[in-house]
Tab-separated table of C-alpha atoms in Angstrom:
chain	number	residue	atom	x	y	z
A	318	MET	CA	-4.177	38.439	-18.257
A	319	VAL	CA	-5.519	34.864	-18.129
A	320	THR	CA	-9.188	34.826	-17.182
A	321	SER	CA	-10.931	32.164	-15.149
A	322	ALA	CA	-12.795	31.014	-18.253
A	323	SER	CA	-9.580	30.590	-20.243
A	324	GLU	CA	-7.959	28.763	-17.317
A	325	ASN	CA	-10.877	26.345	-17.243
A	326	PHE	CA	-10.585	25.873	-20.998
A	327	LEU	CA	-6.875	25.051	-20.716
A	328	VAL	CA	-7.518	22.564	-17.920
A	329	ALA	CA	-10.327	20.920	-19.891
A	330	GLU	CA	-8.133	20.701	-22.985
A	331	ALA	CA	-5.273	19.197	-20.984
A	332	GLN	CA	-7.661	16.667	-19.466
A	333	LEU	CA	-8.829	15.626	-22.935
A	334	ILE	CA	-5.209	15.161	-24.007
A	335	LEU	CA	-4.545	13.053	-20.909
A	336	GLU	CA	-7.618	10.895	-21.510
A	337	GLN	CA	-6.674	10.346	-25.153
A	338	SER	CA	-3.119	9.444	-24.160
A	339	ARG	CA	-4.383	6.885	-21.667
A	340	LYS	CA	-6.847	5.461	-24.196
A	341	GLU	CA	-4.039	4.910	-26.695
A	342	LYS	CA	-1.825	3.379	-24.038
A	343	ALA	CA	-4.622	1.065	-22.886
A	344	GLU	CA	-4.713	-0.363	-26.399
A	345	ARG	CA	-0.921	-0.779	-26.549
A	346	THR	CA	-0.678	-2.528	-23.182
A	347	LYS	CA	-3.929	-4.497	-23.151
A	348	THR	CA	-2.205	-7.911	-23.212
A	349	LEU	CA	0.863	-7.132	-21.098
A	350	GLY	CA	1.257	-8.897	-17.773
A	351	GLU	CA	-1.552	-11.446	-18.250
A	352	PRO	CA	-4.108	-8.851	-17.102
A	353	ILE	CA	-6.987	-9.788	-14.819
A	354	GLU	CA	-9.886	-7.368	-15.204
A	355	LEU	CA	-11.551	-6.034	-12.051
A	356	THR	CA	-14.950	-4.410	-11.697
A	357	GLY	CA	-13.531	-1.770	-9.358
A	358	LYS	CA	-10.249	-0.031	-8.625
A	359	ALA	CA	-7.817	-1.923	-6.418
A	360	LEU	CA	-6.778	0.227	-3.457
A	361	ALA	CA	-4.828	-2.503	-1.654
A	362	ILE	CA	-3.787	-6.090	-2.309
A	363	GLU	CA	-2.254	-8.999	-0.429
A	364	VAL	CA	-1.011	-12.231	-2.033
A	365	HIS	CA	-1.051	-15.594	-0.227
A	366	ASP	CA	-0.441	-19.000	-1.865
A	367	GLY	CA	-1.570	-18.124	-5.374
A	368	VAL	CA	-4.556	-16.126	-4.160
A	369	ALA	CA	-4.946	-12.354	-4.298
A	370	TRP	CA	-7.041	-10.471	-1.765
A	371	VAL	CA	-8.090	-7.168	-3.297
A	372	ALA	CA	-9.561	-4.151	-1.498
A	373	GLU	CA	-11.766	-2.300	-3.973
A	374	ASN	CA	-13.353	1.122	-4.206
A	375	THR	CA	-16.629	-0.761	-4.800
A	376	ASN	CA	-16.821	-1.444	-1.007
A	377	VAL	CA	-15.909	-5.144	-1.311
A	378	ILE	CA	-12.911	-7.387	-0.742
A	379	ARG	CA	-12.348	-9.777	-3.621
A	380	LYS	CA	-10.527	-13.095	-3.270
A	381	LEU	CA	-9.358	-14.324	-6.662
A	382	ASP	CA	-7.197	-17.034	-8.183
A	383	LEU	CA	-4.103	-15.483	-9.762
A	384	GLU	CA	-3.778	-18.330	-12.272
A	385	THR	CA	-7.308	-18.231	-13.660
A	386	GLY	CA	-8.443	-14.756	-12.660
A	387	LYS	CA	-11.607	-16.325	-11.255
A	388	THR	CA	-13.247	-14.652	-8.263
A	389	LEU	CA	-13.370	-17.183	-5.429
A	390	GLN	CA	-15.109	-15.105	-2.760
A	391	LEU	CA	-16.575	-11.654	-2.239
A	392	TYR	CA	-16.591	-10.102	1.218
A	393	LYS	CA	-19.426	-7.599	1.561
A	394	GLY	CA	-20.258	-5.461	4.562
A	395	HIS	CA	-18.363	-2.196	4.275
A	396	THR	CA	-20.315	0.874	3.175
A	397	GLY	CA	-17.329	2.741	1.734
A	398	PRO	CA	-14.227	1.963	-0.350
A	399	VAL	CA	-11.981	-0.633	1.301
A	400	THR	CA	-8.461	0.741	1.724
A	401	SER	CA	-6.593	-1.572	4.084
A	402	LEU	CA	-6.017	-5.322	4.426
A	403	ALA	CA	-4.054	-7.429	6.903
A	404	PHE	CA	-4.035	-10.982	8.210
A	405	CYS	CA	-3.663	-12.458	11.679
A	406	ASP	CA	-3.552	-15.938	13.181
A	407	ARG	CA	-6.702	-17.684	14.314
A	408	VAL	CA	-4.540	-19.837	16.607
A	409	PRO	CA	-1.943	-17.602	18.283
A	410	SER	CA	1.628	-18.121	17.043
A	411	SER	CA	0.502	-20.818	14.580
A	412	GLY	CA	1.235	-18.776	11.475
A	413	ASP	CA	-2.082	-19.882	9.969
A	414	GLN	CA	-2.995	-16.309	8.905
A	415	ALA	CA	-6.604	-17.495	8.692
A	416	LEU	CA	-8.306	-14.240	9.666
A	417	LEU	CA	-8.670	-11.243	7.354
A	418	ILE	CA	-8.765	-7.697	8.741
A	419	SER	CA	-10.196	-4.891	6.605
A	420	GLY	CA	-10.442	-1.123	6.991
A	421	SER	CA	-12.576	1.297	5.027
A	422	TRP	CA	-13.689	4.842	4.338
A	423	ASP	CA	-16.716	3.950	6.477
A	424	ASN	CA	-14.321	4.351	9.480
A	425	SER	CA	-14.791	0.735	10.579
A	426	ILE	CA	-12.490	-2.252	11.076
A	427	LYS	CA	-13.855	-5.725	10.334
A	428	ILE	CA	-12.465	-9.222	10.926
A	429	TRP	CA	-13.453	-12.126	8.657
A	430	ASP	CA	-13.002	-15.900	8.730
A	431	THR	CA	-11.301	-16.732	5.414
A	432	ALA	CA	-12.470	-20.356	5.544
A	433	THR	CA	-16.186	-19.552	5.819
A	434	LYS	CA	-16.287	-15.887	4.693
A	435	GLN	CA	-18.128	-15.185	7.956
A	436	LEU	CA	-17.906	-11.706	9.446
A	437	LEU	CA	-16.565	-12.335	12.945
A	438	SER	CA	-16.592	-8.799	14.316
A	439	SER	CA	-17.037	-5.180	13.342
A	440	THR	CA	-15.566	-2.194	15.143
A	441	PRO	CA	-17.628	0.826	14.025
A	442	ASN	CA	-16.133	4.281	14.371
A	443	ALA	CA	-12.699	2.793	14.935
A	444	HIS	CA	-11.510	6.179	13.710
A	445	ALA	CA	-13.210	9.531	13.184
A	446	ASP	CA	-12.247	9.486	9.491
A	447	PHE	CA	-11.076	7.066	6.776
A	448	VAL	CA	-9.048	4.041	7.904
A	449	LYS	CA	-5.935	4.212	5.698
A	450	SER	CA	-3.397	1.629	6.904
A	451	PHE	CA	-2.762	-1.433	9.071
A	452	HIS	CA	0.178	-3.203	10.612
A	453	VAL	CA	-0.101	-6.418	12.630
A	454	LEU	CA	2.528	-7.300	15.226
A	455	GLN	CA	1.560	-10.960	15.500
A	456	PRO	CA	3.945	-11.897	18.354
A	457	LEU	CA	2.341	-9.126	20.431
A	458	ARG	CA	-1.230	-9.893	19.250
A	459	LEU	CA	-1.500	-6.244	18.348
A	460	LEU	CA	-3.194	-4.474	15.424
A	461	ILE	CA	-2.084	-0.914	14.650
A	462	SER	CA	-4.221	1.326	12.439
A	463	GLY	CA	-3.628	4.720	10.841
A	464	SER	CA	-6.302	7.117	9.645
A	465	SER	CA	-7.162	10.365	7.941
A	466	ASP	CA	-8.121	11.581	11.423
A	467	LYS	CA	-4.325	11.854	12.081
A	468	ILE	CA	-4.521	9.263	14.863
A	469	VAL	CA	-2.669	5.946	15.227
A	470	ARG	CA	-4.592	3.408	17.313
A	471	PHE	CA	-3.663	0.127	18.997
A	472	TRP	CA	-6.124	-2.807	19.070
A	473	ASP	CA	-6.135	-6.040	21.059
A	474	LEU	CA	-5.894	-9.236	18.960
A	475	SER	CA	-5.702	-11.596	21.943
A	476	ASP	CA	-9.055	-13.106	20.924
A	477	PRO	CA	-9.544	-12.173	17.252
A	478	THR	CA	-12.463	-14.577	16.728
A	479	ALA	CA	-14.605	-12.859	19.377
A	480	SER	CA	-17.801	-11.228	18.142
A	481	GLU	CA	-17.340	-8.048	20.176
A	482	PRO	CA	-15.693	-4.924	18.708
A	483	LEU	CA	-11.934	-4.761	19.108
A	484	LYS	CA	-10.659	-3.452	22.412
A	485	SER	CA	-8.611	-0.253	22.222
A	486	LEU	CA	-5.176	-0.446	23.847
A	487	GLY	CA	-3.989	3.113	23.317
A	488	SER	CA	-3.293	5.681	20.617
A	489	ILE	CA	-0.857	8.257	19.220
A	490	SER	CA	-2.070	11.762	18.370
A	491	SER	CA	1.206	13.453	17.421
A	492	HIS	CA	0.721	13.707	13.644
A	493	THR	CA	-0.738	16.897	12.169
A	494	ARG	CA	-1.747	15.314	8.856
A	495	PRO	CA	-3.473	12.028	7.886
A	496	VAL	CA	-1.435	8.917	8.716
A	497	GLU	CA	-0.915	7.111	5.426
A	498	CYS	CA	1.333	4.142	6.256
A	499	LEU	CA	2.798	2.088	9.101
A	500	ASP	CA	5.459	-0.542	9.682
A	501	GLY	CA	7.511	-1.887	12.538
A	502	GLU	CA	8.601	-4.989	14.390
A	503	ALA	CA	8.394	-6.560	17.831
A	504	ARG	CA	11.539	-6.258	19.939
A	505	SER	CA	10.342	-8.404	22.859
A	506	ALA	CA	7.099	-9.704	24.338
A	507	THR	CA	6.391	-6.226	25.704
A	508	SER	CA	8.087	-3.825	23.270
A	509	ALA	CA	8.267	-2.859	19.605
A	510	ILE	CA	9.538	-0.205	17.228
A	511	LEU	CA	6.989	1.560	15.007
A	512	TYR	CA	7.348	3.874	11.997
A	513	THR	CA	4.406	6.093	10.998
A	514	GLY	CA	4.264	8.242	7.841
A	515	ASP	CA	1.841	11.062	7.061
A	516	THR	CA	0.704	13.143	4.102
A	517	MET	CA	2.949	16.047	5.091
A	518	GLY	CA	6.019	13.876	4.437
A	519	VAL	CA	6.846	13.407	8.129
A	520	ILE	CA	7.924	10.002	9.431
A	521	LYS	CA	7.903	9.432	13.178
A	522	VAL	CA	9.769	6.651	14.954
A	523	TRP	CA	8.248	5.264	18.151
A	524	ASP	CA	9.312	3.016	20.982
A	525	LEU	CA	6.261	1.003	22.073
A	526	LYS	CA	5.977	-0.444	25.562
A	527	LEU	CA	3.246	-2.564	27.114
A	528	ASP	CA	2.060	-1.294	30.482
A	529	ALA	CA	1.008	-4.496	32.218
A	530	GLY	CA	-1.759	-4.580	34.773
A	531	PRO	CA	-5.491	-5.211	35.071
A	532	ALA	CA	-6.075	-2.854	32.101
A	533	PRO	CA	-3.064	-3.288	29.761
A	534	ARG	CA	-2.178	-0.341	27.528
A	535	TRP	CA	0.471	0.333	24.919
A	536	THR	CA	2.368	3.592	25.313
A	537	ALA	CA	4.442	5.224	22.585
A	538	THR	CA	7.569	7.297	23.155
A	539	LEU	CA	8.754	9.408	20.220
A	540	LEU	CA	12.360	8.559	19.387
A	541	LYS	CA	12.764	10.936	16.441
A	542	SER	CA	11.119	12.506	13.401
A	543	ILE	CA	12.466	11.955	9.886
A	544	ASN	CA	11.884	14.867	7.517
A	545	HIS	CA	13.748	13.843	4.374
A	546	HIS	CA	10.631	13.937	2.163
A	547	ARG	CA	8.907	17.157	1.097
A	548	THR	CA	5.384	15.764	0.972
A	549	ARG	CA	3.156	12.710	1.384
A	550	ILE	CA	4.600	9.324	2.345
A	551	ASN	CA	2.733	6.807	0.204
A	552	GLU	CA	4.378	3.653	1.532
A	553	LEU	CA	7.111	2.679	3.955
A	554	ARG	CA	8.763	-0.618	4.843
A	555	TYR	CA	11.136	-1.367	7.684
A	556	GLY	CA	13.532	-4.290	8.037
A	557	GLY	CA	17.092	-5.455	7.681
A	558	GLY	CA	18.427	-2.308	9.291
A	559	HIS	CA	16.868	-0.021	6.664
A	560	LEU	CA	13.755	2.096	6.175
A	561	TRP	CA	12.390	2.084	2.616
A	562	THR	CA	10.055	4.944	1.671
A	563	ALA	CA	7.973	6.032	-1.334
A	564	SER	CA	6.806	9.639	-1.556
A	565	ALA	CA	4.709	12.008	-3.631
A	566	ASP	CA	7.812	14.229	-3.840
A	567	ASP	CA	8.893	12.000	-6.785
A	568	THR	CA	11.489	10.053	-4.804
A	569	ALA	CA	12.079	6.785	-3.011
A	570	GLN	CA	14.639	6.555	-0.238
A	571	ILE	CA	16.623	3.841	1.517
A	572	LEU	CA	17.643	5.060	4.958
A	573	PRO	CA	19.922	3.114	7.324
A	574	GLN	CA	18.369	2.643	10.757
A	575	PRO	CA	19.665	4.018	12.988
A	576	GLU	CA	20.926	6.752	10.688
A	577	ALA	CA	24.678	7.259	10.601
A	578	GLY	CA	26.538	9.743	8.451
A	579	PRO	CA	25.077	11.768	5.579
A	580	THR	CA	21.632	10.955	4.190
A	581	PRO	CA	21.884	8.695	1.107
A	582	LYS	CA	20.895	10.261	-2.190
A	583	PRO	CA	17.196	9.629	-2.977
A	584	LEU	CA	16.052	7.647	-6.007
A	585	ALA	CA	14.568	10.286	-8.299
A	586	HIS	CA	11.491	9.486	-10.397
A	587	PRO	CA	9.652	11.633	-12.968
A	588	VAL	CA	6.388	11.575	-10.960
A	589	ALA	CA	5.148	10.638	-7.496
A	590	VAL	CA	6.258	7.239	-6.200
A	591	ARG	CA	3.090	5.513	-5.075
A	592	ALA	CA	4.321	2.057	-4.067
A	593	LEU	CA	7.465	0.044	-3.506
A	594	LEU	CA	8.558	-3.517	-2.763
A	595	PRO	CA	12.015	-4.267	-1.319
A	596	LEU	CA	12.561	-7.922	-2.233
A	597	ALA	CA	15.178	-8.115	0.517
A	598	LEU	CA	12.298	-8.008	3.024
A	599	THR	CA	10.415	-10.902	1.386
A	600	ASP	CA	11.018	-14.644	1.506
A	601	LEU	CA	13.021	-14.219	-1.697
A	602	GLY	CA	15.646	-12.127	0.089
A	603	GLU	CA	17.155	-10.701	-3.110
A	604	PRO	CA	18.791	-7.222	-3.265
A	605	TYR	CA	16.239	-5.670	-5.618
A	606	LEU	CA	13.814	-2.798	-5.110
A	607	LEU	CA	10.693	-2.356	-7.234
A	608	THR	CA	8.981	1.024	-7.384
A	609	ALA	CA	5.782	2.296	-8.987
A	610	ALA	CA	5.704	5.882	-10.212
A	611	GLY	CA	2.731	6.698	-12.386
A	612	ASP	CA	2.084	3.692	-14.606
A	613	VAL	CA	5.737	2.595	-14.847
A	614	LEU	CA	7.298	-0.238	-12.840
A	615	ARG	CA	11.017	0.183	-12.137
A	616	THR	CA	13.546	-2.323	-10.814
A	617	PHE	CA	16.713	-1.295	-8.981
A	618	ASP	CA	19.735	-3.269	-7.828
A	619	VAL	CA	20.259	-2.180	-4.219
A	620	SER	CA	23.009	-4.602	-3.245
A	621	GLU	CA	24.827	-1.386	-2.341
A	622	PRO	CA	22.054	0.768	-0.806
A	623	ASP	CA	24.214	3.896	-1.026
A	624	ALA	CA	24.624	3.408	-4.787
A	625	PRO	CA	21.461	1.804	-6.235
A	626	GLN	CA	21.396	1.030	-9.956
A	627	LEU	CA	18.340	1.239	-12.214
A	628	LEU	CA	18.082	-2.097	-14.010
A	629	SER	CA	14.856	-1.681	-15.949
A	630	GLN	CA	11.581	0.131	-16.358
A	631	VAL	CA	8.414	-1.370	-17.761
A	632	ASP	CA	5.311	0.390	-19.057
A	633	ALA	CA	3.162	-1.846	-16.884
A	634	HIS	CA	-0.290	-0.196	-16.831
A	635	TRP	CA	-2.121	2.674	-18.510
A	636	HIS	CA	-3.028	4.341	-15.189
A	637	ASP	CA	-1.278	4.747	-11.828
A	638	ILE	CA	0.009	1.596	-10.132
A	639	THR	CA	-1.306	1.344	-6.567
A	640	ALA	CA	0.513	-1.686	-5.121
A	641	ILE	CA	3.327	-4.173	-5.770
A	642	ARG	CA	3.496	-7.661	-4.242
A	643	LEU	CA	5.584	-10.832	-4.577
A	644	TRP	CA	3.934	-14.027	-5.789
A	645	THR	CA	5.717	-17.375	-5.507
A	646	ARG	CA	4.171	-19.044	-8.536
A	647	ARG	CA	3.989	-22.838	-8.655
A	648	THR	CA	3.324	-24.567	-11.966
A	649	VAL	CA	3.210	-28.252	-12.888
A	650	GLY	CA	4.942	-29.168	-16.149
A	651	ASP	CA	4.118	-31.919	-18.616
A	652	ASP	CA	6.609	-34.100	-16.762
A	653	GLY	CA	4.553	-33.806	-13.594
A	654	LYS	CA	7.212	-31.814	-11.779
A	655	THR	CA	6.306	-28.682	-9.841
A	656	ARG	CA	8.344	-25.625	-10.681
A	657	VAL	CA	8.586	-22.556	-8.495
A	658	ALA	CA	9.422	-19.070	-9.777
A	659	PRO	CA	9.173	-15.561	-8.322
A	660	TRP	CA	6.586	-13.314	-9.974
A	661	ILE	CA	5.555	-9.749	-9.260
A	662	VAL	CA	1.896	-8.734	-8.995
A	663	THR	CA	0.816	-5.132	-9.599
A	664	THR	CA	-2.530	-3.385	-9.236
A	665	SER	CA	-3.600	-0.138	-10.821
A	666	LEU	CA	-6.323	2.445	-11.168
A	667	ASP	CA	-6.793	0.978	-14.673
A	668	ARG	CA	-8.862	-1.763	-12.951
A	669	THR	CA	-6.435	-4.601	-13.670
A	670	ILE	CA	-4.106	-6.910	-11.814
A	671	ARG	CA	-1.030	-7.801	-13.834
A	672	LYS	CA	1.612	-10.495	-13.355
A	673	TRP	CA	5.294	-10.214	-14.196
A	674	ARG	CA	8.015	-12.833	-14.106
A	675	LEU	CA	10.828	-11.330	-12.061
A	676	THR	CA	13.461	-12.444	-14.559
A	677	ASP	CA	11.565	-10.577	-17.295
A	678	LEU	CA	11.532	-7.418	-15.183
A	679	LEU	CA	15.278	-7.674	-14.773
A	680	GLU	CA	15.628	-8.090	-18.553
A	681	PRO	CA	12.401	-6.591	-19.976
A	682	PRO	CA	11.180	-6.655	-23.591
A	683	THR	CA	12.019	-3.648	-25.711
A	684	LEU	CA	8.579	-2.029	-25.495
A	685	PRO	CA	9.387	1.690	-25.160
A	686	VAL	CA	8.156	3.656	-22.187
A	687	VAL	CA	5.701	6.287	-23.401
A	688	PRO	CA	4.917	8.603	-20.483
A	689	VAL	CA	1.339	9.677	-19.922
A	690	VAL	CA	0.916	13.430	-19.860
A	691	GLU	CA	0.619	14.615	-16.268
A	692	VAL	CA	-1.920	17.352	-15.635
A	693	GLU	CA	-1.660	19.666	-12.637
A	694	ALA	CA	-5.209	20.969	-12.428
A	695	GLN	CA	-5.592	23.817	-9.971
A	696	LYS	CA	-8.532	22.912	-7.784
A	697	PRO	CA	-9.535	25.155	-4.885
A	698	VAL	CA	-9.937	23.598	-1.450
A	699	PRO	CA	-13.415	24.219	-0.030
A	700	ALA	CA	-13.574	26.418	3.044
A	701	GLY	CA	-13.171	24.397	6.207
A	702	SER	CA	-11.744	21.380	4.351
A	703	GLU	CA	-8.453	19.947	5.561
A	704	LEU	CA	-7.780	18.110	2.320
A	705	THR	CA	-4.819	19.286	0.308
A	706	GLU	CA	-5.135	19.775	-3.440
A	707	GLU	CA	-3.392	16.436	-3.931
A	708	GLU	CA	-5.818	14.695	-1.575
A	709	GLU	CA	-8.791	16.265	-3.354
A	710	ARG	CA	-7.498	14.825	-6.644
A	711	GLU	CA	-7.020	11.409	-5.062
A	712	LEU	CA	-10.571	11.443	-3.712
A	713	ALA	CA	-12.015	12.327	-7.117
A	714	GLU	CA	-9.819	9.730	-8.828
A	715	LEU	CA	-10.815	6.873	-6.546
A	716	MET	CA	-14.518	7.676	-6.645
A	717	ASP	CA	-14.584	7.950	-10.431
A	718	ASP	CA	-16.270	4.774	-11.580
């Protein structure tokens, strides 16, 4: 019979093995991807015009130059790790994307002027628990937020530069687990489709309608639930007639929308898929899908979504990758000509941002993939806690400085 003491010893030994493995890998990969060192762990990132906006577990948002790695601005004001970033127009329908929206474990939503770094407004207690995700429907001047409180909320962006807290325009309370990710698109000036994914692996599809009147409200009608994943949805993207999902059940999926016929076979990975980037949904418009599972970045050809092909895998970081973004990199040659090339930007719990030329990911160097040992430590959930074992591990991981 295995005693509690011996179980603890085995877990401690496994943790030491894991730490040693990561230490060795950190040395092997220390120069890969032109690494930019961060002081904190990047929990979210957005890339605009050669600039990265990084949400850190150190309670700040960092604006940095991707070419030099230099920090250009620090946005301070949150009192907990910053988990969510989005942009909206200062001038409606202008596409200027001049205002930054941030969400945090302090349950608040803040709006910042990116030109002056000024805090324009703060909405305290926007949720009863951590703010986890954002989606902006710019044509509708609507911000949608998801939270660990299991609620999806709608916020008015008609006057985003106002100093008052955001005005609530409705909510969804159908999920039974924390809402991890959101995506959707406007269908008209008064309607939209919305996808919401939770930590139970449930994705819900909603028809949103604006109820006009002296007190406008958005109402959500459930169209269907998608239950193809066994556990947590880490990221989802919608567009081009497909839903792209990354899950902690070690798979990514590409689902036609609306679904017709049998469910396509999922893309199996050796560990949880934490992030994905369908390049078909970017300005590049190429039929490639990038996924992050553990510390490995994989590239798939999805020109035939029913039969995706793995093109490459790169040992990109020495700890879990948390986000993948496209960067249109512009460089000026000795001849004075500006050259444009697609690059991929990744962030990780190893406290780095790394940059990858897309052509190199499609034909990577021959550095072998050496998997980090995965440890499944059995950690009891405290009485009264609604965190799963996986969520407890995530909390400890993110708070470990």
